[in-house]
Coordinates of N, CA and C in Angstrom, one line a residue:
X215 N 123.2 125.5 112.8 CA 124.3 125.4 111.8 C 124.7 123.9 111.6
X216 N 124.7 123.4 110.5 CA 124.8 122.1 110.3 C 126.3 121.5 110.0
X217 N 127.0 120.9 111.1 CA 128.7 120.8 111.1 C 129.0 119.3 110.0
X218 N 128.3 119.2 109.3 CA 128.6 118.3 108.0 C 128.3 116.6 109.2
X219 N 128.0 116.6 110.3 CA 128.1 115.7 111.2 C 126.6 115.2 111.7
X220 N 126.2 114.3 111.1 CA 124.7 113.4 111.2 C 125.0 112.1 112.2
X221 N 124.1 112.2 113.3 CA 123.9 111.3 114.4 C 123.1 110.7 113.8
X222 N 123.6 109.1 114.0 CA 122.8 107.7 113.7 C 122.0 107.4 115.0
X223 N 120.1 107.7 114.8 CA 119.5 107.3 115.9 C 119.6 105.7 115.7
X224 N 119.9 104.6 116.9 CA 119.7 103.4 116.8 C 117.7 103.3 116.6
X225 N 117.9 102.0 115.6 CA 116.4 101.3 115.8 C 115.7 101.3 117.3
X226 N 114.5 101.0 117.5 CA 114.2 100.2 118.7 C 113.7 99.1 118.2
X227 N 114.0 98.0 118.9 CA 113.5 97.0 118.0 C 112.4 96.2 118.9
X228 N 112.3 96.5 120.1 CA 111.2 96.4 120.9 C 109.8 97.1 120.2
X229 N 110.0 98.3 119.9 CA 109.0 99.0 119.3 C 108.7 98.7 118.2
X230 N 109.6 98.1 117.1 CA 109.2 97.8 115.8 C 108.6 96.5 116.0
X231 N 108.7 95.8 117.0 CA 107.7 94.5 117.5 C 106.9 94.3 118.1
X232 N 106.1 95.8 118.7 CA 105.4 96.2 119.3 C 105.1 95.2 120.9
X233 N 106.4 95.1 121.3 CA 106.2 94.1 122.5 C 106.7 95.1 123.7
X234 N 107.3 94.9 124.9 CA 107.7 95.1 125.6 C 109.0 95.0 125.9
X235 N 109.8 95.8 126.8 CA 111.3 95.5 126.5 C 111.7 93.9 127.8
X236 N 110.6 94.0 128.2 CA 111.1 92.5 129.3 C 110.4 91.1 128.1
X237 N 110.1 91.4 127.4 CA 108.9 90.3 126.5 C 110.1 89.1 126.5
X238 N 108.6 88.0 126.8 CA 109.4 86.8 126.4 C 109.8 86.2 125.2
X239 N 110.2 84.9 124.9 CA 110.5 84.9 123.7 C 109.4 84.3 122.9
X240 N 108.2 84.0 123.8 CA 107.1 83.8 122.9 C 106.6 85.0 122.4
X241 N 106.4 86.0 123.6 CA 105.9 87.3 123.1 C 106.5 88.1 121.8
X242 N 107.9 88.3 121.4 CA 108.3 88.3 120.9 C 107.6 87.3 119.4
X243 N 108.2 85.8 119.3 CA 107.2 85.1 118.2 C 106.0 85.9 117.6
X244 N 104.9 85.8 118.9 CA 103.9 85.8 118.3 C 103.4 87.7 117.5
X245 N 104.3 88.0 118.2 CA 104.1 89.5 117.5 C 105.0 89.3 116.5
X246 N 105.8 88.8 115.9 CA 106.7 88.5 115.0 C 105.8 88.8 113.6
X247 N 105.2 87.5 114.1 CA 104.0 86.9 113.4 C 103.4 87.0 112.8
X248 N 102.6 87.9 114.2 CA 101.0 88.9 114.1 C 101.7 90.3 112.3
X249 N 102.6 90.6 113.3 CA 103.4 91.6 112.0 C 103.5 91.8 110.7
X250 N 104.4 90.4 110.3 CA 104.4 89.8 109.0 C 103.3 89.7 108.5
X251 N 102.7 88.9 108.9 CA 101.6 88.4 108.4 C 100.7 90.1 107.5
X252 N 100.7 91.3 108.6 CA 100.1 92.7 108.2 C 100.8 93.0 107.3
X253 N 102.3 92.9 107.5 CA 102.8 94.0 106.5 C 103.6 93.0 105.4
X254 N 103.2 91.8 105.2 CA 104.0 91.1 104.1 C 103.6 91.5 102.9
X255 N 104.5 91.7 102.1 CA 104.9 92.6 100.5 C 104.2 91.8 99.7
X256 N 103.3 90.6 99.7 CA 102.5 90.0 98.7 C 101.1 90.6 99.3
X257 N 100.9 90.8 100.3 CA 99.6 91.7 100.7 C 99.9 93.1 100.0
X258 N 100.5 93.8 99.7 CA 100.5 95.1 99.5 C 101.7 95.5 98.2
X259 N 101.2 94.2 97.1 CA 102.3 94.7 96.1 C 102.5 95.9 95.3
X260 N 103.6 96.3 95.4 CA 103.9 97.4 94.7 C 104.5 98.8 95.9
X261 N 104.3 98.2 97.0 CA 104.4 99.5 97.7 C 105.4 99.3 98.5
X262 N 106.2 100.5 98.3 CA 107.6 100.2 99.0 C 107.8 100.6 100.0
X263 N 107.0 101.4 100.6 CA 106.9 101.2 102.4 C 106.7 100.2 103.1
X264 N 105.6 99.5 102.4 CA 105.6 98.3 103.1 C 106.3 97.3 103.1
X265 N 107.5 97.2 101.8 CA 108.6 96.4 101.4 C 109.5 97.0 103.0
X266 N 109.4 97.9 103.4 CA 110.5 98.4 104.1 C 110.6 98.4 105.6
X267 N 109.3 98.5 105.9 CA 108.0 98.3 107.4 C 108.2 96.6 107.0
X268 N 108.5 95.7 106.3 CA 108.4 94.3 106.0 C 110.2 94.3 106.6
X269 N 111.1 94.4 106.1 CA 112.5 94.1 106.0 C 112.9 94.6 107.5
X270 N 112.4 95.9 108.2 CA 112.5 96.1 109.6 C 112.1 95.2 110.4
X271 N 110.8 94.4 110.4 CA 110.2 93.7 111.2 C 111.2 92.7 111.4
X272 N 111.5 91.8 109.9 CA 112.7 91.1 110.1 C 113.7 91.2 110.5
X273 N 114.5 92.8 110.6 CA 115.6 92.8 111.2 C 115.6 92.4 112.6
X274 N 114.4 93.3 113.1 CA 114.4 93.3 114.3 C 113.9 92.0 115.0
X275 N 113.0 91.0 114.8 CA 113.1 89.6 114.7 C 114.7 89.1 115.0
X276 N 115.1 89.2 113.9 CA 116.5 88.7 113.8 C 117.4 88.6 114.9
X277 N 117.4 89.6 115.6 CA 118.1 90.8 116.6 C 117.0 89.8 118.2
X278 N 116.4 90.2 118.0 CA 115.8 89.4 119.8 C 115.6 88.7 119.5
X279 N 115.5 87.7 118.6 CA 115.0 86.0 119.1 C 116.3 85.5 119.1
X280 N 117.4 86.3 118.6 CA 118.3 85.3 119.2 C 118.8 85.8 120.3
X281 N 119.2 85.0 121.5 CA 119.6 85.6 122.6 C 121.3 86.2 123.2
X282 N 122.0 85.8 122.1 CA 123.6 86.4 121.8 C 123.0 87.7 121.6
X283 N 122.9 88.3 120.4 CA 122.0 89.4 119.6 C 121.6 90.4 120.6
X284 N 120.4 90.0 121.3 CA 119.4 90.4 121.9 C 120.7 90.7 123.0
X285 N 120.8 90.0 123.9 CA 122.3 90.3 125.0 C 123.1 91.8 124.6
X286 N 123.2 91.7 122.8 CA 124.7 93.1 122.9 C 123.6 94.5 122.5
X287 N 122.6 93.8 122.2 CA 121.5 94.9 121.6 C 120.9 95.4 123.1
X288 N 120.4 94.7 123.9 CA 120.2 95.8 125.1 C 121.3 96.2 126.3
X289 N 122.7 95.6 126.0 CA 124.0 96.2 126.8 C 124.2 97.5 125.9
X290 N 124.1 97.6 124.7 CA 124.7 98.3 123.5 C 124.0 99.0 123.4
X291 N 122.6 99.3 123.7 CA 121.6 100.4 123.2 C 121.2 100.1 121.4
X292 N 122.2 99.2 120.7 CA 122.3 99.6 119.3 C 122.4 97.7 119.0
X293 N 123.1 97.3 117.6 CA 123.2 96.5 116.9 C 123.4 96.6 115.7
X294 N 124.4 96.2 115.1 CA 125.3 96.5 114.0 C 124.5 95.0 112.9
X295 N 123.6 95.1 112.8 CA 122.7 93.9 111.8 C 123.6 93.4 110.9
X296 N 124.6 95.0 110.5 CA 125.2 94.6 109.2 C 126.4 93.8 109.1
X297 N 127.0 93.4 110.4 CA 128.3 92.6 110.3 C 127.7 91.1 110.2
X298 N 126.4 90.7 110.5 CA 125.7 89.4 110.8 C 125.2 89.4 109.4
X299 N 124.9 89.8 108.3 CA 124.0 89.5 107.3 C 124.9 89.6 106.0
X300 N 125.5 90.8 106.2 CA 126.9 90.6 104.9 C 127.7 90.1 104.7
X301 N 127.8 89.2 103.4 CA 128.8 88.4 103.0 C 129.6 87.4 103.6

């Protein structure tokens, strides 16, 4: 029975970076990288999954390379991207 009540699974953003959760911050980079480079939206124009597999990579970049970020994201389980990027 569905109580009108939808649980927000958090991202992983280890997994969307395909690194490890101890990874350093090179490892981190270079898979950044390796990533982009696959799923950038001028390789694959027109297709909006990969517009979207593209804008996650970046989040999650965004989120562990910095180390404030990365700190409340693995205390927090989660990360609120949106109070850092809006307005």
């Amino acid at each position: 029975m569905d109580d009108g009540k939808h649980k927000i699974i958090p991202k992983d953003y280890y997994k969307v970076l395909e690194v490890e959760y101890d990874a350093t911050d090179d490892n981190i980079r270079f898979n950044y990288r390796k990533l982009a480079l696959k799923w950038h939206p001028d390789k694959h124009k027109g297709d909006i999954a990969v517009t979207a597999k593209f804008q996650e990579i970046n989040e999650a970049y965004t989120v562990l390379s910095d180390p404030d970020k990365r700190l409340e994201y693995d205390l927090n389980g989660n990360y609120e991207i949106d109070k850092y990027t809006l307005g």
